[in-house]
Short mmCIF file of C-alpha atoms (C1' of nucleotides) in Angstrom, two decimals:
data_model
loop_
_atom_site.label_atom_id
_atom_site.label_comp_id
_atom_site.label_asym_id
_atom_site.label_seq_id
_atom_site.Cartn_x
_atom_site.Cartn_y
_atom_site.Cartn_z
CA UNK I 1489 0.05 -29.45 -25.54
CA UNK I 1490 -0.22 -26.02 -24.02
CA UNK I 1491 2.64 -23.64 -24.60
CA UNK I 1492 0.25 -21.34 -22.83
CA UNK I 1493 1.79 -21.90 -19.43
CA UNK I 1494 5.30 -20.98 -20.53
CA UNK I 1495 5.30 -17.39 -19.29
CA UNK I 1496 3.85 -18.56 -15.98
CA UNK I 1497 6.52 -21.21 -15.56
CA UNK I 1498 9.20 -18.75 -16.49
CA UNK I 1499 7.87 -16.26 -14.03
CA UNK I 1500 7.64 -18.71 -11.15
CA UNK I 1501 11.15 -19.84 -11.95
CA UNK I 1502 12.35 -16.30 -11.41
CA UNK I 1503 11.90 -16.68 -7.73
CA UNK I 1504 11.47 -20.41 -7.17
CA UNK I 1505 13.43 -23.48 -8.20
CA UNK I 1506 11.04 -25.62 -10.25
CA UNK I 1507 11.94 -29.15 -11.29
CA UNK I 1508 11.29 -30.34 -14.82
CA UNK I 1509 8.44 -32.54 -13.60
CA UNK I 1510 6.88 -29.64 -11.80
CA UNK I 1511 7.12 -27.43 -14.86
CA UNK I 1512 5.53 -30.15 -16.94
CA UNK I 1513 2.76 -30.62 -14.41
CA UNK I 1514 1.97 -26.93 -14.58
CA UNK I 1515 1.93 -27.05 -18.35
CA UNK I 1516 -0.72 -29.80 -18.16
CA UNK I 1517 -3.17 -27.66 -16.21
CA UNK I 1518 -6.54 -27.34 -17.99
CA UNK I 1519 -6.30 -23.76 -19.19
CA UNK I 1520 -9.07 -22.32 -21.31
CA UNK I 1521 -7.85 -19.70 -23.69
CA UNK I 1522 -9.82 -16.64 -24.63
CA UNK I 1523 -9.15 -13.41 -26.44
CA UNK I 1524 -10.63 -10.27 -24.98
CA UNK I 1525 -10.59 -6.64 -26.08
CA UNK I 1526 -8.96 -3.76 -24.26
CA UNK I 1527 -10.73 -2.23 -21.26
CA UNK I 1528 -12.45 -5.54 -20.71
CA UNK I 1529 -13.64 -6.29 -17.18
CA UNK I 1530 -12.34 -9.76 -16.36
CA UNK I 1531 -13.55 -9.82 -12.75
CA UNK I 1532 -15.34 -7.11 -10.84
CA UNK I 1533 -15.46 -5.90 -7.27
CA UNK I 1534 -18.04 -7.97 -5.42
CA UNK I 1535 -17.87 -10.98 -7.75
CA UNK I 1536 -17.49 -14.52 -6.44
CA UNK I 1537 -15.27 -16.07 -9.08
CA UNK I 1538 -15.05 -19.83 -9.64
CA UNK I 1539 -11.89 -19.56 -11.69
CA UNK I 1540 -8.56 -17.81 -11.89
CA UNK I 1541 -7.17 -15.95 -14.86
CA UNK I 1542 -3.68 -15.97 -16.27
CA UNK I 1543 -2.48 -13.30 -18.67
CA UNK I 1544 -1.05 -14.98 -21.77
CA UNK I 1545 -0.58 -11.92 -23.91
CA UNK I 1546 -1.39 -8.31 -23.21
CA UNK I 1547 -1.63 -6.10 -20.18
CA UNK I 1548 -4.09 -5.86 -17.30
CA UNK I 1549 -4.58 -3.92 -14.11
CA UNK I 1550 -6.30 -4.32 -10.78
CA UNK I 1551 -8.18 -1.37 -9.38
CA UNK I 1552 -11.00 -0.20 -7.18
CA UNK I 1553 -13.45 2.64 -7.50
CA UNK I 1554 -13.47 4.76 -4.36
CA UNK I 1555 -16.16 6.79 -2.71
CA UNK I 1556 -16.17 9.91 -4.84
CA UNK I 1557 -15.75 8.03 -8.10
CA UNK I 1558 -11.99 8.16 -8.06
CA UNK I 1559 -10.15 5.09 -9.28
CA UNK I 1560 -7.07 3.62 -7.69
CA UNK I 1561 -5.03 1.17 -9.74
CA UNK I 1562 -3.19 -1.26 -7.47
CA UNK I 1563 -1.05 -3.16 -9.92
CA UNK I 1564 -0.29 -3.87 -13.53
CA UNK I 1565 -0.05 -7.38 -14.90
CA UNK I 1566 1.92 -8.85 -17.74
CA UNK I 1567 2.08 -12.26 -19.42
CA UNK I 1568 2.61 -15.05 -16.89
CA UNK I 1569 0.79 -13.24 -14.07
CA UNK I 1570 -2.28 -14.68 -12.37
CA UNK I 1571 -3.70 -11.44 -11.03
CA UNK I 1572 -6.70 -12.92 -9.27
CA UNK I 1573 -5.04 -15.94 -7.71
CA UNK I 1574 -6.38 -14.68 -4.39
CA UNK I 1575 -9.89 -15.64 -5.44
CA UNK I 1576 -8.85 -19.22 -4.74
CA UNK I 1577 -9.00 -18.41 -1.03
CA UNK I 1578 -11.02 -15.21 -0.72
CA UNK I 1579 -14.56 -15.78 -1.92
CA UNK I 1580 -15.57 -12.21 -2.67
CA UNK I 1581 -13.49 -9.88 -4.81
CA UNK I 1582 -12.62 -6.65 -3.05
CA UNK I 1583 -11.42 -5.00 -6.27
CA UNK I 1584 -11.66 -5.39 -10.03
CA UNK I 1585 -9.45 -6.76 -12.76
CA UNK I 1586 -9.50 -5.46 -16.30
CA UNK I 1587 -7.39 -5.46 -19.42
CA UNK I 1588 -5.84 -2.23 -20.63
CA UNK I 1589 -5.27 -3.53 -24.14
CA UNK I 1590 -6.57 -6.42 -26.24
CA UNK I 1591 -5.26 -9.51 -24.51
CA UNK I 1592 -5.21 -13.27 -24.54
CA UNK I 1593 -6.15 -14.79 -21.21
CA UNK I 1594 -6.27 -18.35 -19.91
CA UNK I 1595 -8.81 -19.31 -17.31
CA UNK I 1596 -8.42 -22.10 -14.80
CA UNK I 1597 -11.31 -23.45 -12.73
CA UNK I 1598 -10.78 -23.27 -8.99
CA UNK I 1599 -11.66 -26.91 -8.31
CA UNK I 1600 -9.09 -28.57 -10.54
CA UNK I 1601 -6.52 -25.98 -9.49
CA UNK I 1602 -7.17 -26.68 -5.83
CA UNK I 1603 -6.83 -30.41 -6.40
CA UNK I 1604 -3.65 -29.81 -8.33
CA UNK I 1605 -2.11 -27.75 -5.55
CA UNK I 1606 -3.04 -30.40 -2.99
CA UNK I 1607 -1.25 -32.96 -5.12
CA UNK I 1608 1.77 -30.69 -5.61
CA UNK I 1609 2.45 -28.92 -2.34
CA UNK I 1610 5.72 -27.49 -3.57
CA UNK I 1611 3.95 -25.80 -6.42
CA UNK I 1612 1.34 -24.59 -3.97
CA UNK I 1613 4.18 -22.96 -2.08
CA UNK I 1614 5.39 -21.35 -5.28
CA UNK I 1615 1.92 -19.93 -5.89
CA UNK I 1616 1.69 -18.73 -2.31
CA UNK I 1617 5.06 -17.14 -2.73
CA UNK I 1618 3.81 -15.41 -5.83
CA UNK I 1619 0.96 -13.81 -3.90
CA UNK I 1620 3.48 -12.71 -1.26
CA UNK I 1621 5.53 -10.94 -3.90
CA UNK I 1622 2.32 -9.32 -5.02
CA UNK I 1623 1.90 -7.99 -1.51
CA UNK I 1624 5.49 -6.75 -1.50
CA UNK I 1625 4.75 -4.80 -4.66
CA UNK I 1626 1.68 -3.29 -3.00
CA UNK I 1627 3.81 -2.16 -0.09
CA UNK I 1628 6.33 -0.55 -2.38
CA UNK I 1629 3.57 1.27 -4.27
CA UNK I 1630 2.15 2.42 -0.96
CA UNK I 1631 5.51 3.86 -0.01
CA UNK I 1632 5.74 5.58 -3.38
CA UNK I 1633 2.35 7.14 -3.20
CA UNK I 1634 2.75 8.15 0.42
CA UNK I 1635 6.25 9.51 0.47
CA UNK I 1636 7.80 10.11 -2.93
CA UNK I 1637 7.24 13.18 -5.06
CA UNK I 1638 5.77 13.03 -8.52
CA UNK I 1639 8.96 12.50 -10.53
CA UNK I 1640 10.19 9.86 -8.13
CA UNK I 1641 6.85 8.08 -8.30
CA UNK I 1642 6.71 8.03 -12.07
CA UNK I 1643 10.34 6.97 -12.27
CA UNK I 1644 9.76 4.19 -9.76
CA UNK I 1645 6.89 2.74 -11.71
CA UNK I 1646 8.90 2.84 -14.92
CA UNK I 1647 11.79 1.07 -13.18
CA UNK I 1648 9.57 -1.65 -11.77
CA UNK I 1649 7.86 -2.30 -15.06
CA UNK I 1650 11.18 -2.35 -16.85
CA UNK I 1651 12.56 -5.01 -14.53
CA UNK I 1652 9.44 -7.14 -14.59
CA UNK I 1653 9.01 -6.93 -18.34
CA UNK I 1654 12.66 -7.59 -18.91
CA UNK I 1655 12.39 -10.66 -16.67
CA UNK I 1656 9.87 -12.19 -19.05
CA UNK I 1657 12.08 -11.33 -21.99
CA UNK I 1658 10.06 -8.59 -23.59
CA UNK I 1659 12.47 -5.71 -23.66
CA UNK I 1660 14.85 -4.83 -26.46
CA UNK I 1661 17.43 -2.11 -26.22
CA UNK I 1662 16.16 -0.93 -22.86
CA UNK I 1663 12.84 -0.32 -24.47
CA UNK I 1664 9.48 -1.84 -23.67
CA UNK I 1665 5.92 -1.54 -24.73
CA UNK I 1666 3.76 0.33 -22.24
CA UNK I 1667 0.16 0.43 -23.40
CA UNK I 1668 -1.00 2.89 -20.74
CA UNK I 1669 -2.60 6.26 -21.14
CA UNK I 1670 -1.48 9.06 -18.91
CA UNK I 1671 -4.83 8.83 -17.17
CA UNK I 1672 -4.11 5.21 -16.25
CA UNK I 1673 -0.68 6.17 -15.01
CA UNK I 1674 -2.28 8.91 -12.93
CA UNK I 1675 -4.79 6.48 -11.44
CA UNK I 1676 -1.95 4.18 -10.48
CA UNK I 1677 0.30 6.87 -9.05
CA UNK I 1678 -2.19 8.94 -7.14
CA UNK I 1679 -1.57 11.96 -9.35
CA UNK I 1680 -3.63 13.98 -11.79
CA UNK I 1681 -3.22 13.37 -15.51
CA UNK I 1682 -1.99 16.92 -15.92
CA UNK I 1683 0.76 16.35 -13.43
CA UNK I 1684 1.73 13.01 -14.92
CA UNK I 1685 2.09 14.74 -18.23
CA UNK I 1686 4.36 17.44 -16.84
CA UNK I 1687 6.38 14.90 -14.90
CA UNK I 1688 6.95 12.72 -17.94
CA UNK I 1689 8.10 15.78 -19.83
CA UNK I 1690 10.50 16.54 -17.03
CA UNK I 1691 11.97 13.03 -17.09
CA UNK I 1692 12.32 13.28 -20.84
CA UNK I 1693 13.94 16.70 -20.61
CA UNK I 1694 16.42 15.34 -18.06
CA UNK I 1695 17.39 12.69 -20.58
CA UNK I 1696 16.33 9.84 -18.33
CA UNK I 1697 13.75 8.29 -20.61
CA UNK I 1698 12.27 8.52 -24.03
CA UNK I 1699 8.56 7.86 -24.11
CA UNK I 1700 6.46 7.81 -27.17
CA UNK I 1701 3.16 6.34 -28.04
CA UNK I 1702 2.93 3.05 -26.18
CA UNK I 1703 6.65 2.59 -25.61
CA UNK I 1704 9.20 3.63 -23.03
CA UNK I 1705 12.96 3.65 -23.47
CA UNK I 1706 15.27 3.86 -20.49
CA UNK I 1707 18.08 6.21 -21.49
CA UNK I 1708 19.92 6.53 -18.18
CA UNK I 1709 19.18 3.64 -15.86
CA UNK I 1710 21.54 4.77 -13.11
CA UNK I 1711 20.03 8.21 -12.77
CA UNK I 1712 16.48 7.01 -13.26
CA UNK I 1713 16.97 4.52 -10.49
CA UNK I 1714 18.46 7.24 -8.34
CA UNK I 1715 15.52 9.57 -8.92
CA UNK I 1716 13.12 6.71 -8.27
CA UNK I 1717 14.84 5.53 -5.08
CA UNK I 1718 14.40 2.12 -6.70
CA UNK I 1719 15.74 -1.06 -5.10
CA UNK I 1720 14.48 -4.23 -6.82
CA UNK I 1721 14.91 -6.35 -3.67
CA UNK I 1722 11.16 -6.26 -3.09
CA UNK I 1723 10.59 -8.23 -6.29
CA UNK I 1724 12.39 -11.18 -4.70
CA UNK I 1725 14.06 -12.56 -7.79
CA UNK I 1726 16.34 -15.49 -7.14
CA UNK I 1727 19.28 -14.26 -9.15
CA UNK I 1728 20.81 -10.81 -9.26
CA UNK I 1729 18.93 -8.57 -11.62
CA UNK I 1730 20.82 -7.77 -14.81
CA UNK I 1731 20.82 -4.02 -15.16
CA UNK I 1732 21.48 -2.06 -18.30
CA UNK V 935 -0.51 -26.41 27.37
CA UNK V 936 -0.29 -23.19 25.42
CA UNK V 937 -3.13 -20.76 25.71
CA UNK V 938 -0.75 -18.67 23.67
CA UNK V 939 -2.29 -19.63 20.37
CA UNK V 940 -5.80 -18.58 21.34
CA UNK V 941 -5.78 -15.14 19.73
CA UNK V 942 -4.35 -16.70 16.55
CA UNK V 943 -7.02 -19.37 16.45
CA UNK V 944 -9.70 -16.83 17.10
CA UNK V 945 -8.36 -14.63 14.36
CA UNK V 946 -8.14 -17.40 11.78
CA UNK V 947 -11.65 -18.43 12.72
CA UNK V 948 -12.85 -14.95 11.78
CA UNK V 949 -12.41 -15.76 8.14
CA UNK V 950 -11.98 -19.54 8.00
CA UNK V 951 -13.93 -22.47 9.38
CA UNK V 952 -11.55 -24.37 11.65
CA UNK V 953 -12.45 -27.76 13.10
CA UNK V 954 -11.79 -28.53 16.75
CA UNK V 955 -8.96 -30.86 15.77
CA UNK V 956 -7.40 -28.16 13.64
CA UNK V 957 -7.63 -25.63 16.44
CA UNK V 958 -6.03 -28.08 18.80
CA UNK V 959 -3.28 -28.85 16.35
CA UNK V 960 -2.47 -25.16 16.10
CA UNK V 961 -2.44 -24.86 19.86
CA UNK V 962 0.21 -27.60 19.99
CA UNK V 963 2.67 -25.70 17.81
CA UNK V 964 6.04 -25.17 19.51
CA UNK V 965 5.81 -21.49 20.32
CA UNK V 966 8.58 -19.81 22.28
CA UNK V 967 7.37 -16.94 24.36
CA UNK V 968 9.34 -13.79 24.92
CA UNK V 969 8.69 -10.37 26.37
CA UNK V 970 10.17 -7.43 24.55
CA UNK V 971 10.13 -3.69 25.24
CA UNK V 972 8.49 -1.02 23.10
CA UNK V 973 10.26 0.14 19.94
CA UNK V 974 11.98 -3.22 19.78
CA UNK V 975 13.17 -4.36 16.34
CA UNK V 976 11.85 -7.90 15.92
CA UNK V 977 13.04 -8.38 12.35
CA UNK V 978 14.85 -5.90 10.12
CA UNK V 979 14.96 -5.10 6.44
CA UNK V 980 17.54 -7.38 4.83
CA UNK V 981 17.37 -10.08 7.50
CA UNK V 982 16.99 -13.76 6.60
CA UNK V 983 14.76 -15.01 9.39
CA UNK V 984 14.54 -18.67 10.38
CA UNK V 985 11.39 -18.17 12.39
CA UNK V 986 8.05 -16.42 12.39
CA UNK V 987 6.68 -14.23 15.13
CA UNK V 988 3.18 -14.08 16.54
CA UNK V 989 2.00 -11.15 18.64
CA UNK V 990 0.56 -12.47 21.90
CA UNK V 991 0.10 -9.19 23.71
CA UNK V 992 0.92 -5.69 22.60
CA UNK V 993 1.15 -3.82 19.34
CA UNK V 994 3.61 -3.93 16.43
CA UNK V 995 4.10 -2.36 13.04
CA UNK V 996 5.81 -3.14 9.77
CA UNK V 997 7.70 -0.37 8.05
CA UNK V 998 10.50 0.56 5.72
CA UNK V 999 12.96 3.42 5.72
CA UNK V 1000 12.95 5.16 2.36
CA UNK V 1001 15.66 7.00 0.49
CA UNK V 1002 15.65 10.36 2.24
CA UNK V 1003 15.24 8.88 5.70
CA UNK V 1004 11.47 8.97 5.63
CA UNK V 1005 9.67 6.04 7.19
CA UNK V 1006 6.57 4.38 5.79
CA UNK V 1007 4.53 2.20 8.10
CA UNK V 1008 2.68 -0.48 6.13
CA UNK V 1009 0.56 -2.10 8.79
CA UNK V 1010 -0.19 -2.39 12.46
CA UNK V 1011 -0.43 -5.72 14.21
CA UNK V 1012 -2.40 -6.84 17.21
CA UNK V 1013 -2.56 -10.05 19.27
CA UNK V 1014 -3.11 -13.08 17.07
CA UNK V 1015 -1.30 -11.63 14.06
CA UNK V 1016 1.77 -13.25 12.51
CA UNK V 1017 3.19 -10.18 10.82
CA UNK V 1018 6.19 -11.86 9.22
CA UNK V 1019 4.53 -15.04 8.02
CA UNK V 1020 5.86 -14.16 4.59
CA UNK V 1021 9.38 -15.00 5.74
CA UNK V 1022 8.32 -18.63 5.45
CA UNK V 1023 8.49 -18.25 1.67
CA UNK V 1024 10.50 -15.11 1.00
CA UNK V 1025 14.06 -15.53 2.25
CA UNK V 1026 15.06 -11.90 2.59
CA UNK V 1027 12.99 -9.34 4.46
CA UNK V 1028 12.10 -6.32 2.35
CA UNK V 1029 10.92 -4.32 5.35
CA UNK V 1030 11.17 -4.29 9.14
CA UNK V 1031 8.96 -5.34 12.00
CA UNK V 1032 9.03 -3.64 15.39
CA UNK V 1033 6.91 -3.28 18.49
CA UNK V 1034 5.37 0.07 19.31
CA UNK V 1035 4.81 -0.81 22.97
CA UNK V 1036 6.12 -3.44 25.38
CA UNK V 1037 4.80 -6.72 24.00
CA UNK V 1038 4.75 -10.45 24.46
CA UNK V 1039 5.66 -12.35 21.33
CA UNK V 1040 5.77 -16.03 20.43
CA UNK V 1041 8.32 -17.29 17.95
CA UNK V 1042 7.92 -20.32 15.77
CA UNK V 1043 10.80 -21.92 13.86
CA UNK V 1044 10.27 -22.18 10.13
CA UNK V 1045 11.15 -25.87 9.86
CA UNK V 1046 8.58 -27.26 12.28
CA UNK V 1047 6.01 -24.81 10.95
CA UNK V 1048 6.65 -25.92 7.38
CA UNK V 1049 6.33 -29.56 8.38
CA UNK V 1050 3.14 -28.75 10.23
CA UNK V 1051 1.59 -27.00 7.23
CA UNK V 1052 2.50 -29.95 4.99
CA UNK V 1053 0.73 -32.24 7.39
CA UNK V 1054 -2.30 -29.94 7.62
CA UNK V 1055 -2.97 -28.55 4.16
CA UNK V 1056 -6.25 -26.99 5.22
CA UNK V 1057 -4.47 -24.99 7.87
CA UNK V 1058 -1.85 -24.07 5.29
CA UNK V 1059 -4.70 -22.66 3.22
CA UNK V 1060 -5.90 -20.69 6.24
CA UNK V 1061 -2.44 -19.21 6.66
CA UNK V 1062 -2.19 -18.44 2.98
CA UNK V 1063 -5.58 -16.80 3.22
CA UNK V 1064 -4.33 -14.73 6.09
CA UNK V 1065 -1.48 -13.36 4.00
CA UNK V 1066 -3.99 -12.57 1.25
CA UNK V 1067 -6.04 -10.52 3.68
CA UNK V 1068 -2.84 -8.77 4.60
CA UNK V 1069 -2.41 -7.85 0.96
CA UNK V 1070 -6.00 -6.62 0.81
CA UNK V 1071 -5.26 -4.32 3.73
CA UNK V 1072 -2.21 -3.00 1.90
CA UNK V 1073 -4.35 -2.22 -1.12
CA UNK V 1074 -6.85 -0.36 0.99
CA UNK V 1075 -4.11 1.67 2.66
CA UNK V 1076 -2.68 2.44 -0.76
CA UNK V 1077 -6.03 3.74 -1.86
CA UNK V 1078 -6.27 5.84 1.29
CA UNK V 1079 -2.89 7.37 0.93
CA UNK V 1080 -3.29 7.97 -2.78
CA UNK V 1081 -6.79 9.32 -2.99
CA UNK V 1082 -8.34 10.29 0.33
CA UNK V 1083 -7.78 13.58 2.10
CA UNK V 1084 -6.30 13.82 5.56
CA UNK V 1085 -9.50 13.52 7.61
CA UNK V 1086 -10.71 10.62 5.54
CA UNK V 1087 -7.37 8.87 5.90
CA UNK V 1088 -7.22 9.25 9.65
CA UNK V 1089 -10.85 8.22 9.99
CA UNK V 1090 -10.26 5.18 7.79
CA UNK V 1091 -7.39 3.96 9.91
CA UNK V 1092 -9.39 4.42 13.09
CA UNK V 1093 -12.28 2.47 11.57
CA UNK V 1094 -10.06 -0.39 10.46
CA UNK V 1095 -8.35 -0.67 13.82
CA UNK V 1096 -11.67 -0.50 15.60
CA UNK V 1097 -13.05 -3.42 13.60
CA UNK V 1098 -9.93 -5.52 13.90
CA UNK V 1099 -9.49 -4.88 17.60
CA UNK V 1100 -13.15 -5.47 18.23
CA UNK V 1101 -12.88 -8.77 16.38
CA UNK V 1102 -10.35 -10.03 18.90
CA UNK V 1103 -12.55 -8.83 21.74
CA UNK V 1104 -10.51 -5.92 22.98
CA UNK V 1105 -12.93 -3.05 22.76
CA UNK V 1106 -15.31 -1.86 25.44
CA UNK V 1107 -17.90 0.83 24.92
CA UNK V 1108 -16.62 1.60 21.43
CA UNK V 1109 -13.29 2.39 22.97
CA UNK V 1110 -9.93 0.78 22.32
CA UNK V 1111 -6.37 1.21 23.33
CA UNK V 1112 -4.22 2.79 20.64
CA UNK V 1113 -0.62 3.03 21.79
CA UNK V 1114 0.54 5.17 18.85
CA UNK V 1115 2.14 8.56 18.85
CA UNK V 1116 1.01 11.09 16.30
CA UNK V 1117 4.34 10.64 14.61
CA UNK V 1118 3.64 6.95 14.11
CA UNK V 1119 0.20 7.76 12.77
CA UNK V 1120 1.78 10.23 10.39
CA UNK V 1121 4.29 7.64 9.17
CA UNK V 1122 1.45 5.24 8.49
CA UNK V 1123 -0.81 7.75 6.78
CA UNK V 1124 1.67 9.59 4.62
CA UNK V 1125 1.04 12.84 6.48
CA UNK V 1126 3.13 15.13 8.68
CA UNK V 1127 2.72 14.97 12.43
CA UNK V 1128 1.48 18.54 12.43
CA UNK V 1129 -1.27 17.68 10.02
CA UNK V 1130 -2.23 14.52 11.88
CA UNK V 1131 -2.57 16.64 14.98
CA UNK V 1132 -4.86 19.15 13.32
CA UNK V 1133 -6.90 16.41 11.68
CA UNK V 1134 -7.45 14.59 14.95
CA UNK V 1135 -8.60 17.84 16.50
CA UNK V 1136 -11.01 18.26 13.63
CA UNK V 1137 -12.47 14.77 14.09
CA UNK V 1138 -12.81 15.46 17.81
CA UNK V 1139 -14.43 18.81 17.19
CA UNK V 1140 -16.92 17.18 14.84
CA UNK V 1141 -17.88 14.85 17.65
CA UNK V 1142 -16.82 11.74 15.72
CA UNK V 1143 -14.23 10.47 18.15
CA UNK V 1144 -12.73 11.10 21.51
CA UNK V 1145 -9.03 10.46 21.65
CA UNK V 1146 -6.92 10.77 24.71
CA UNK V 1147 -3.61 9.42 25.73
CA UNK V 1148 -3.39 5.95 24.24
CA UNK V 1149 -7.10 5.41 23.73
CA UNK V 1150 -9.66 6.14 21.05
CA UNK V 1151 -13.42 6.21 21.51
CA UNK V 1152 -15.74 6.07 18.54
CA UNK V 1153 -18.55 8.53 19.27
CA UNK V 1154 -20.41 8.45 15.96
CA UNK V 1155 -19.67 5.32 13.97
CA UNK V 1156 -22.03 6.12 11.12
CA UNK V 1157 -20.53 9.50 10.39
CA UNK V 1158 -16.97 8.36 10.98
CA UNK V 1159 -17.47 5.57 8.52
CA UNK V 1160 -18.97 8.03 6.08
CA UNK V 1161 -16.03 10.41 6.37
CA UNK V 1162 -13.62 7.49 6.05
CA UNK V 1163 -15.34 5.97 3.02
CA UNK V 1164 -14.91 2.76 5.00
CA UNK V 1165 -16.24 -0.57 3.76
CA UNK V 1166 -14.98 -3.52 5.82
CA UNK V 1167 -15.41 -5.98 2.95
CA UNK V 1168 -11.66 -5.96 2.35
CA UNK V 1169 -11.09 -7.55 5.75
CA UNK V 1170 -12.89 -10.67 4.51
CA UNK V 1171 -14.57 -11.68 7.73
CA UNK V 1172 -16.85 -14.67 7.43
CA UNK V 1173 -19.80 -13.22 9.30
CA UNK V 1174 -21.32 -9.79 9.02
CA UNK V 1175 -19.43 -7.29 11.11
CA UNK V 1176 -21.30 -6.16 14.20
CA UNK V 1177 -21.31 -2.38 14.13
CA UNK V 1178 -21.97 -0.05 17.02
"C1'" DC E 1064 -14.37 15.03 -42.35
"C1'" DG E 1065 -16.22 15.56 -37.98
"C1'" DA E 1066 -16.12 12.77 -33.71
"C1'" DT E 1067 -13.55 11.21 -30.07
"C1'" DA E 1068 -9.71 10.04 -27.22
"C1'" DC E 1069 -5.40 11.34 -25.75
"C1'" DG E 1070 -1.78 14.60 -24.95
"C1'" DT E 1071 -0.27 19.45 -23.85
"C1'" DT E 1072 -0.30 24.10 -21.93
"C1'" DG E 1073 -1.39 28.10 -18.81
"C1'" DA E 1074 -3.66 30.30 -14.86
"C1'" DC E 1075 -5.22 29.77 -10.39
"C1'" DG E 1076 -6.31 27.80 -5.88
"C1'" DG E 1077 -5.87 24.77 -2.09
"C1'" DA E 1078 -4.42 20.97 0.93
"C1'" DA E 1079 -0.74 19.74 3.30
"C1'" DA E 1080 4.46 20.32 4.22
"C1'" DT E 1081 7.73 22.89 6.53
"C1'" DC E 1082 9.65 25.82 9.96
"C1'" DA E 1083 9.68 27.45 14.44
"C1'" DA E 1084 7.98 28.17 18.74
"C1'" DC E 1085 5.72 26.88 22.83
"C1'" DC E 1086 3.26 23.93 26.24
"C1'" DC E 1087 2.50 20.07 29.10
"C1'" DC E 1088 3.75 16.24 31.71
"C1'" DG E 1089 6.26 12.47 33.67
"C1'" DG E 1090 10.76 11.01 34.97
"C1'" DT E 1091 15.13 11.75 37.08
"C1'" DG E 1092 18.71 13.40 39.71
"C1'" DG E 1093 20.86 16.81 42.64
"C1'" DC X 795 11.37 19.02 46.83
"C1'" DC X 796 12.36 21.35 42.99
"C1'" DA X 797 15.03 21.98 38.72
"C1'" DC X 798 15.92 20.15 34.73
"C1'" DC X 799 15.12 17.51 30.75
"C1'" DG X 800 12.99 15.29 26.87
"C1'" DG X 801 9.24 13.30 24.37
"C1'" DG X 802 4.99 14.20 22.72
"C1'" DG X 803 1.35 17.33 21.66
"C1'" DT X 804 -0.23 22.04 20.00
"C1'" DT X 805 -0.17 26.35 17.47
"C1'" DG X 806 0.76 30.00 13.90
"C1'" DA X 807 3.13 31.70 9.73
"C1'" DT X 808 4.81 30.66 5.41
"C1'" DT X 809 5.80 27.84 1.36
"C1'" DT X 810 5.25 24.35 -2.14
"C1'" DC X 811 3.66 20.84 -4.69
"C1'" DC X 812 0.07 19.35 -6.96
"C1'" DG X 813 -5.00 19.58 -8.22
"C1'" DT X 814 -8.49 21.82 -10.81
"C1'" DC X 815 -10.31 24.20 -14.59
"C1'" DA X 816 -10.29 25.36 -19.12
"C1'" DA X 817 -8.63 25.60 -23.47
"C1'" DC X 818 -6.20 23.92 -27.34
"C1'" DG X 819 -3.48 20.61 -30.20
"C1'" DT X 820 -3.12 16.22 -32.55
"C1'" DA X 821 -3.95 11.72 -34.21
"C1'" DT X 822 -6.89 7.92 -35.20
"C1'" DC X 823 -11.14 6.11 -37.05
"C1'" DG X 824 -15.64 5.19 -38.75
#
DNA sequence: CGATACGTTGACGGAAATCAACCCCGGTGG
DNA sequence: CCACCGGGGTTGATTTCCGTCAACGTATCG
């Protein structure tokens, strides 16, 4: 019935060998589909969710509001991601999850999901693995924010998103849709919006990217990757990553 | 036989309700004990480990060397931690693990561990949960490095280590052993050693901490926590955290 | 057509990096 | 026993990257 799970299955298959039966089992999970607007708070810091959320269409981010009202975005999420899978094992949310554009999401109650994972331990491993890749992405972002300069940071994020979005088949001609404002980029990169703006201009001037309203085009992958100090190993794909 | 697993059991119990049988099962795992010197590379970026490592005594860190030779430390690990548990599901290491002082470690082959977790799905959940807490710590560090100033960052790290070390019963009088050089602190915090030095002096001058060779004493928890913008929720302990 | 959100630009200031000494202390070897 | 050495800590001077502030441009929308 549900085609809904397709991006999830495809994504898990990127890093894990799923059998046909396993894929079909996942497709049978009792998803509940919902459309939500942009800037919609799916789960909030402090909540005790009883369900997980998968992104079917759209774009979401996880973030936390810090002491002096600053916001740190920890990750961006694309179709096939289950950004709050951790709520299955950690009762209280320590951060928030929100859409950044109108999106279609599929919710999955914890109880049936838990039962399902007990019945399919290999799939449980795949889900665990997925959360481990999540953590690897956090580490890489930490390294970016701690040690790379502004242009490297911006470039790195653009590289990562390109690879991830390409992996779910949503790039054409080295171009992908990026529905983020410069303020959101700044909140993710630990920069000010002003500096993000100047840095994007710099990357454009260098001929590395073209970036217009809501889209990014990679013009020179080799040099962008160089500037970014980007090595996709941390994404843990099974097969070598096809590069432009 | 093995008392070795005690810190691990104690640590899991911090955030997960383990039955006596489960604790005993963990204690029976086939650990292999080894003593290693300080600055010893346990696992390196690019390795394909066939075992996991638990810290029995000592102190370790995970890190990665970035493009221009800079090092980013992602986490510190204390007795009871299994820093490379992720290698159970991610074949290739995307970072390195090393001791920062002479340590006793216990290794655990992947195969028996995998079989064990299949046989004890609840314990598998506890381990999964542990890796999720790991990820939560990464997020918090990311927020620190991205958005907090130097004194807040240093204070935050000292708070986190205090709580974690206290949880395994290794503090006395608000004092704990911290076998880190200022260079290692700098690599963890995204600062220069010079600035770490000045910031520590500042915290000392403010009367928040006393820090001598290899030890830290918390003198004013309330104000330190305030400076750090520290909220231990992200550590996901089961019971309220006893504060000085 | 004004309101609003997002992007862009310039001037200025500040937090932290960098560079370069210097100190202190424990270990080691002559 | 003392000289030497090296790692770690400390200090001051200078530089730089990026933040902040403030204004202005531009597009979308009710």
